[in-house]
PDB file of C-alpha atoms and ligand atoms in Angstrom:
ATOM      1  CA  MET A 288     -16.991   1.779  -5.034  1.00  0.00           C
ATOM      2  CA  GLU A 289     -13.280   2.579  -5.479  1.00  0.00           C
ATOM      3  CA  THR A 290      -9.977   1.849  -2.875  1.00  0.00           C
ATOM      4  CA  THR A 291      -7.246   2.951  -1.962  1.00  0.00           C
ATOM      5  CA  TYR A 292      -4.072   2.173  -0.505  1.00  0.00           C
ATOM      6  CA  VAL A 293      -2.997   4.489   2.502  1.00  0.00           C
ATOM      7  CA  MET A 294       0.119   3.881   4.411  1.00  0.00           C
ATOM      8  CA  VAL A 295       1.463   5.786   7.561  1.00  0.00           C
ATOM      9  CA  LYS A 296       4.463   6.308   7.936  1.00  0.00           C
ATOM     10  CA  PRO A 297       8.071   5.733  10.010  1.00  0.00           C
ATOM     11  CA  ASP A 298       7.831   9.599  10.847  1.00  0.00           C
ATOM     12  CA  GLY A 299       4.120   9.374  11.554  1.00  0.00           C
ATOM     13  CA  VAL A 300       4.843   6.168  13.458  1.00  0.00           C
ATOM     14  CA  GLN A 301       7.249   7.671  15.261  1.00  0.00           C
ATOM     15  CA  ARG A 302       5.271  10.713  16.407  1.00  0.00           C
ATOM     16  CA  GLY A 303       2.766   8.536  17.612  1.00  0.00           C
ATOM     17  CA  LEU A 304       0.091   9.828  14.659  1.00  0.00           C
ATOM     18  CA  ILE A 305      -1.855   6.398  13.749  1.00  0.00           C
ATOM     19  CA  GLY A 306      -4.477   7.078  15.909  1.00  0.00           C
ATOM     20  CA  GLU A 307      -4.941  10.678  15.212  1.00  0.00           C
ATOM     21  CA  ILE A 308      -4.719   9.496  11.299  1.00  0.00           C
ATOM     22  CA  ILE A 309      -7.031   6.680  11.372  1.00  0.00           C
ATOM     23  CA  GLY A 310      -9.442   8.696  13.211  1.00  0.00           C
ATOM     24  CA  ARG A 311      -9.600  11.078  10.466  1.00  0.00           C
ATOM     25  CA  PHE A 312     -10.480   8.312   8.008  1.00  0.00           C
ATOM     26  CA  GLU A 313     -13.263   6.511   9.957  1.00  0.00           C
ATOM     27  CA  GLN A 314     -14.830  10.684  10.270  1.00  0.00           C
ATOM     28  CA  LYS A 315     -14.637  10.843   6.775  1.00  0.00           C
ATOM     29  CA  GLY A 316     -16.301   7.680   6.105  1.00  0.00           C
ATOM     30  CA  LEU A 317     -14.354   5.920   4.205  1.00  0.00           C
ATOM     31  CA  LYS A 318     -14.933   2.225   4.940  1.00  0.00           C
ATOM     32  CA  LEU A 319     -11.399   0.597   6.566  1.00  0.00           C
ATOM     33  CA  VAL A 320     -10.858  -2.899   4.506  1.00  0.00           C
ATOM     34  CA  GLY A 321      -7.266  -3.697   5.434  1.00  0.00           C
ATOM     35  CA  LEU A 322      -5.034  -2.925   7.944  1.00  0.00           C
ATOM     36  CA  LYS A 323      -1.288  -4.307   9.342  1.00  0.00           C
ATOM     37  CA  ALA A 324       1.911  -2.960  10.461  1.00  0.00           C
ATOM     38  CA  MET A 325       5.372  -3.474   9.256  1.00  0.00           C
ATOM     39  CA  VAL A 326       9.094  -2.482   8.910  1.00  0.00           C
ATOM     40  CA  PRO A 327       8.819  -2.528   4.749  1.00  0.00           C
ATOM     41  CA  SER A 328      11.890  -4.090   3.344  1.00  0.00           C
ATOM     42  CA  GLU A 329      14.192  -2.867   1.329  1.00  0.00           C
ATOM     43  CA  GLU A 330      12.836  -4.805  -2.214  1.00  0.00           C
ATOM     44  CA  ILE A 331       8.600  -3.453  -1.229  1.00  0.00           C
ATOM     45  CA  ALA A 332      10.249   0.475  -0.371  1.00  0.00           C
ATOM     46  CA  ARG A 333      11.565   0.318  -3.807  1.00  0.00           C
ATOM     47  CA  ALA A 334       8.728  -1.216  -5.697  1.00  0.00           C
ATOM     48  CA  HIS A 335       6.208   1.274  -4.280  1.00  0.00           C
ATOM     49  CA  TYR A 336       8.462   4.250  -5.046  1.00  0.00           C
ATOM     50  CA  ALA A 337       9.931   2.691  -8.649  1.00  0.00           C
ATOM     51  CA  VAL A 338       8.543   5.876 -10.260  1.00  0.00           C
ATOM     52  CA  HIS A 339      10.731   8.287  -8.775  1.00  0.00           C
ATOM     53  CA  ALA A 340      13.928   5.526  -8.534  1.00  0.00           C
ATOM     54  CA  GLU A 341      15.787   8.687 -11.026  1.00  0.00           C
ATOM     55  CA  ARG A 342      14.635  10.973  -8.396  1.00  0.00           C
ATOM     56  CA  PRO A 343      17.437  12.702  -6.395  1.00  0.00           C
ATOM     57  CA  PHE A 344      15.682  11.894  -3.688  1.00  0.00           C
ATOM     58  CA  PHE A 345      15.495   8.324  -3.367  1.00  0.00           C
ATOM     59  CA  PRO A 346      17.885   6.998  -2.153  1.00  0.00           C
ATOM     60  CA  GLY A 347      17.218   8.900   1.319  1.00  0.00           C
ATOM     61  CA  LEU A 348      13.419   8.266   0.071  1.00  0.00           C
ATOM     62  CA  ILE A 349      14.062   4.125   0.417  1.00  0.00           C
ATOM     63  CA  LYS A 350      16.437   4.621   4.014  1.00  0.00           C
ATOM     64  CA  PHE A 351      13.649   6.572   5.682  1.00  0.00           C
ATOM     65  CA  VAL A 352      11.016   4.239   4.738  1.00  0.00           C
ATOM     66  CA  THR A 353      12.579   1.531   5.811  1.00  0.00           C
ATOM     67  CA  SER A 354      13.982   2.807   8.790  1.00  0.00           C
ATOM     68  CA  GLY A 355      10.924   1.863  11.180  1.00  0.00           C
ATOM     69  CA  PRO A 356       7.337  -0.054  11.446  1.00  0.00           C
ATOM     70  CA  VAL A 357       4.840   1.578   8.760  1.00  0.00           C
ATOM     71  CA  VAL A 358       0.925   1.102   8.686  1.00  0.00           C
ATOM     72  CA  CYS A 359      -0.467  -0.437   5.815  1.00  0.00           C
ATOM     73  CA  MET A 360      -4.037   0.496   4.971  1.00  0.00           C
ATOM     74  CA  ALA A 361      -6.964  -0.412   2.562  1.00  0.00           C
ATOM     75  CA  TRP A 362     -10.071   2.504   2.391  1.00  0.00           C
ATOM     76  CA  ALA A 363     -12.825   2.130   0.156  1.00  0.00           C
ATOM     77  CA  GLY A 364     -15.539   4.340  -0.505  1.00  0.00           C
ATOM     78  CA  ARG A 365     -16.905   6.136  -3.531  1.00  0.00           C
ATOM     79  CA  ASP A 366     -14.164   8.219  -5.226  1.00  0.00           C
ATOM     80  CA  ALA A 367     -11.875   6.721  -2.614  1.00  0.00           C
ATOM     81  CA  ILE A 368      -8.664   7.533  -4.097  1.00  0.00           C
ATOM     82  CA  SER A 369      -9.533  11.301  -4.571  1.00  0.00           C
ATOM     83  CA  VAL A 370     -11.269  11.406  -1.311  1.00  0.00           C
ATOM     84  CA  ALA A 371      -8.179  10.091   0.652  1.00  0.00           C
ATOM     85  CA  ARG A 372      -5.755  12.729  -1.204  1.00  0.00           C
ATOM     86  CA  ASN A 373      -7.890  15.638   0.299  1.00  0.00           C
ATOM     87  CA  LEU A 374      -7.876  14.512   3.465  1.00  0.00           C
ATOM     88  CA  ILE A 375      -3.855  14.253   3.048  1.00  0.00           C
ATOM     89  CA  GLY A 376      -3.228  17.293   1.464  1.00  0.00           C
ATOM     90  CA  PRO A 377      -0.387  18.624  -1.061  1.00  0.00           C
ATOM     91  CA  THR A 378       3.533  17.198  -0.773  1.00  0.00           C
ATOM     92  CA  ASN A 379       4.930  19.722   1.509  1.00  0.00           C
ATOM     93  CA  GLY A 380       3.221  20.385   4.905  1.00  0.00           C
ATOM     94  CA  ARG A 381       4.707  23.787   4.734  1.00  0.00           C
ATOM     95  CA  GLU A 382       2.022  24.318   1.633  1.00  0.00           C
ATOM     96  CA  ALA A 383      -0.200  22.279   2.754  1.00  0.00           C
ATOM     97  CA  PRO A 384      -3.979  23.942   3.886  1.00  0.00           C
ATOM     98  CA  PRO A 385      -4.482  23.576   7.645  1.00  0.00           C
ATOM     99  CA  GLY A 386      -7.539  20.724   7.908  1.00  0.00           C
ATOM    100  CA  THR A 387      -5.557  18.396   5.750  1.00  0.00           C
ATOM    101  CA  ILE A 388      -3.134  15.929   7.342  1.00  0.00           C
ATOM    102  CA  ARG A 389       0.012  17.448   6.084  1.00  0.00           C
ATOM    103  CA  GLY A 390      -1.000  20.892   6.958  1.00  0.00           C
ATOM    104  CA  ASP A 391      -2.176  20.191  10.473  1.00  0.00           C
ATOM    105  CA  TYR A 392       0.906  17.892  11.331  1.00  0.00           C
ATOM    106  CA  GLY A 393       3.862  18.185   8.908  1.00  0.00           C
ATOM    107  CA  MET A 394       6.469  21.094   8.118  1.00  0.00           C
ATOM    108  CA  ASP A 395       8.526  19.084   5.737  1.00  0.00           C
ATOM    109  CA  ILE A 396       7.913  17.252   2.062  1.00  0.00           C
ATOM    110  CA  GLY A 397      10.499  14.327   2.559  1.00  0.00           C
ATOM    111  CA  TYR A 398       8.630  13.448   6.695  1.00  0.00           C
ATOM    112  CA  ASN A 399       5.181  14.039   5.691  1.00  0.00           C
ATOM    113  CA  MET A 400       3.651  11.580   7.353  1.00  0.00           C
ATOM    114  CA  ILE A 401       1.168   9.708   5.136  1.00  0.00           C
ATOM    115  CA  HIS A 402       1.231   8.443   1.714  1.00  0.00           C
ATOM    116  CA  GLY A 403      -2.123   8.014  -0.639  1.00  0.00           C
ATOM    117  CA  SER A 404      -2.717   6.586  -3.843  1.00  0.00           C
ATOM    118  CA  ASP A 405      -2.745   8.805  -6.632  1.00  0.00           C
ATOM    119  CA  ALA A 406      -4.609   7.127  -9.387  1.00  0.00           C
ATOM    120  CA  PRO A 407      -6.713   4.163 -10.299  1.00  0.00           C
ATOM    121  CA  GLU A 408      -4.034   2.146 -11.784  1.00  0.00           C
ATOM    122  CA  THR A 409      -1.286   2.952  -8.383  1.00  0.00           C
ATOM    123  CA  ALA A 410      -3.767   2.146  -6.126  1.00  0.00           C
ATOM    124  CA  GLU A 411      -4.704  -0.826  -7.930  1.00  0.00           C
ATOM    125  CA  PHE A 412      -0.640  -1.341  -7.896  1.00  0.00           C
ATOM    126  CA  GLU A 413      -0.177  -0.208  -4.547  1.00  0.00           C
ATOM    127  CA  LEU A 414      -2.707  -2.936  -3.352  1.00  0.00           C
ATOM    128  CA  GLY A 415      -1.390  -5.831  -4.820  1.00  0.00           C
ATOM    129  CA  LEU A 416       1.818  -5.275  -3.883  1.00  0.00           C
ATOM    130  CA  TRP A 417       1.224  -4.038   0.159  1.00  0.00           C
ATOM    131  CA  PHE A 418      -1.827  -6.285   0.291  1.00  0.00           C
ATOM    132  CA  PRO A 419      -0.538  -9.595  -2.124  1.00  0.00           C
ATOM    133  CA  GLU A 420      -3.273 -11.408   0.603  1.00  0.00           C
ATOM    134  CA  GLY A 421      -6.332  -9.604  -0.977  1.00  0.00           C
ATOM    135  CA  VAL A 422      -8.872  -7.078   1.300  1.00  0.00           C
ATOM    136  CA  MET A 423     -11.552  -7.438   3.800  1.00  0.00           C
ATOM    137  CA  GLU A 424     -14.784  -7.450   2.050  1.00  0.00           C
ATOM    138  CA  TRP A 425     -17.425  -6.814   5.244  1.00  0.00           C
ATOM    139  CA  ASP A 426     -21.067  -4.711   5.330  1.00  0.00           C
ATOM    140  CA  GLN A 427     -20.852  -1.689   7.582  1.00  0.00           C
ATOM    141  CA  THR A 428     -23.971  -0.941   8.877  1.00  0.00           C
ATOM    142  CA  ILE A 429     -23.746   2.811   9.259  1.00  0.00           C
ATOM    143  CA  SER A 430     -22.692   3.236   5.307  1.00  0.00           C
ATOM    144  CA  LYS A 431     -26.593   4.432   4.729  1.00  0.00           C
ATOM    145  CA  TRP A 432     -26.186   7.356   6.700  1.00  0.00           C
ATOM    146  CA  PHE A 433     -23.067   8.584   4.576  1.00  0.00           C
ATOM    147  CA  TYR A 434     -24.426   8.082   1.288  1.00  0.00           C
ATOM    148  CA  GLU A 435     -28.040   9.067   0.111  1.00  0.00           C
TER     149      GLU A 435
HETATM  150  P1  DAT W 214       3.220  12.331  -2.917  1.00  0.00           P
HETATM  151  O1  DAT W 214       3.254  11.715  -1.373  1.00  0.00           O
HETATM  152  O2  DAT W 214       2.314  13.061  -2.570  1.00  0.00           O
HETATM  153  O3  DAT W 214       1.987  11.436  -3.548  1.00  0.00           O
HETATM  154  P2  DAT W 214       5.203  12.250  -4.390  1.00  0.00           P
HETATM  155  O4  DAT W 214       4.555  10.821  -5.355  1.00  0.00           O
HETATM  156  O5  DAT W 214       5.446  13.384  -5.755  1.00  0.00           O
HETATM  157  O6  DAT W 214       4.477  12.874  -3.739  1.00  0.00           O
HETATM  158  O7  DAT W 214       6.833  11.621  -4.105  1.00  0.00           O
HETATM  159  C1  DAT W 214       6.563  10.603  -2.911  1.00  0.00           C
HETATM  160  C2  DAT W 214       7.704  10.978  -1.302  1.00  0.00           C
HETATM  161  O8  DAT W 214       8.737  11.333  -1.631  1.00  0.00           O
HETATM  162  C3  DAT W 214       6.656  12.218  -0.856  1.00  0.00           C
HETATM  163  O9  DAT W 214       5.634  11.665   0.150  1.00  0.00           O
HETATM  164  C4  DAT W 214       8.208  12.728  -0.090  1.00  0.00           C
HETATM  165  C5  DAT W 214       9.084  12.071  -1.523  1.00  0.00           C
HETATM  166  N1  DAT W 214       9.601  13.404  -1.977  1.00  0.00           N
HETATM  167  C6  DAT W 214       8.638  14.217  -2.939  1.00  0.00           C
HETATM  168  N2  DAT W 214       9.464  14.793  -3.529  1.00  0.00           N
HETATM  169  C7  DAT W 214      10.637  15.554  -2.741  1.00  0.00           C
HETATM  170  C8  DAT W 214      11.429  16.097  -2.866  1.00  0.00           C
HETATM  171  N3  DAT W 214      11.591  17.355  -3.769  1.00  0.00           N
HETATM  172  N4  DAT W 214      12.370  15.971  -1.960  1.00  0.00           N
HETATM  173  C9  DAT W 214      12.297  15.255  -0.943  1.00  0.00           C
HETATM  174  N5  DAT W 214      11.583  14.300  -0.971  1.00  0.00           N
HETATM  175  C10 DAT W 214      10.274  14.374  -1.817  1.00  0.00           C
HETATM  176 MG1   MG W 215       2.790   9.671  -4.855  1.00  0.00          MG
END
């Protein structure tokens, strides 16, 4: 079992896509183990996107992600990191295939509505950053109908 960090970004919140996005993860069969909303501080945004610190789009990215509320989530399941990335789709919404969140709702690379961890190390780092209090442990009784 893996846990991944997923976040509805300010454009997704502003556009009223929180429910739609959460619904896709629920329907897929991932288990919600963390959920909260906040307006990110510049400090947490910079730490989250530290790998992109030298990229030309970094200042705009930080301004964007701190511009309003985000919805922070932790989702657990078998191969949850890649399963979530596949639900989310490629970075640029214009190139993302239909059926993915970015493919269905996005038209740009920066305004792509949602973040998902890309590897076990980044998931661990991002979960620790956004959920320093830890995530929930609970028994999802329906899980037995998602896994053979
Ligand atoms: P992803 O969110 O698909 O993991 P990433 O880690 O390469 O993509 O980049 C993080 C975010 O930075 C991405 O969701 C949107 C923004 N971004 C990436 N490349 C960009 C670019 N060339 N111009 C503007 N924003 C960009
Ligand atoms: Mg990334």
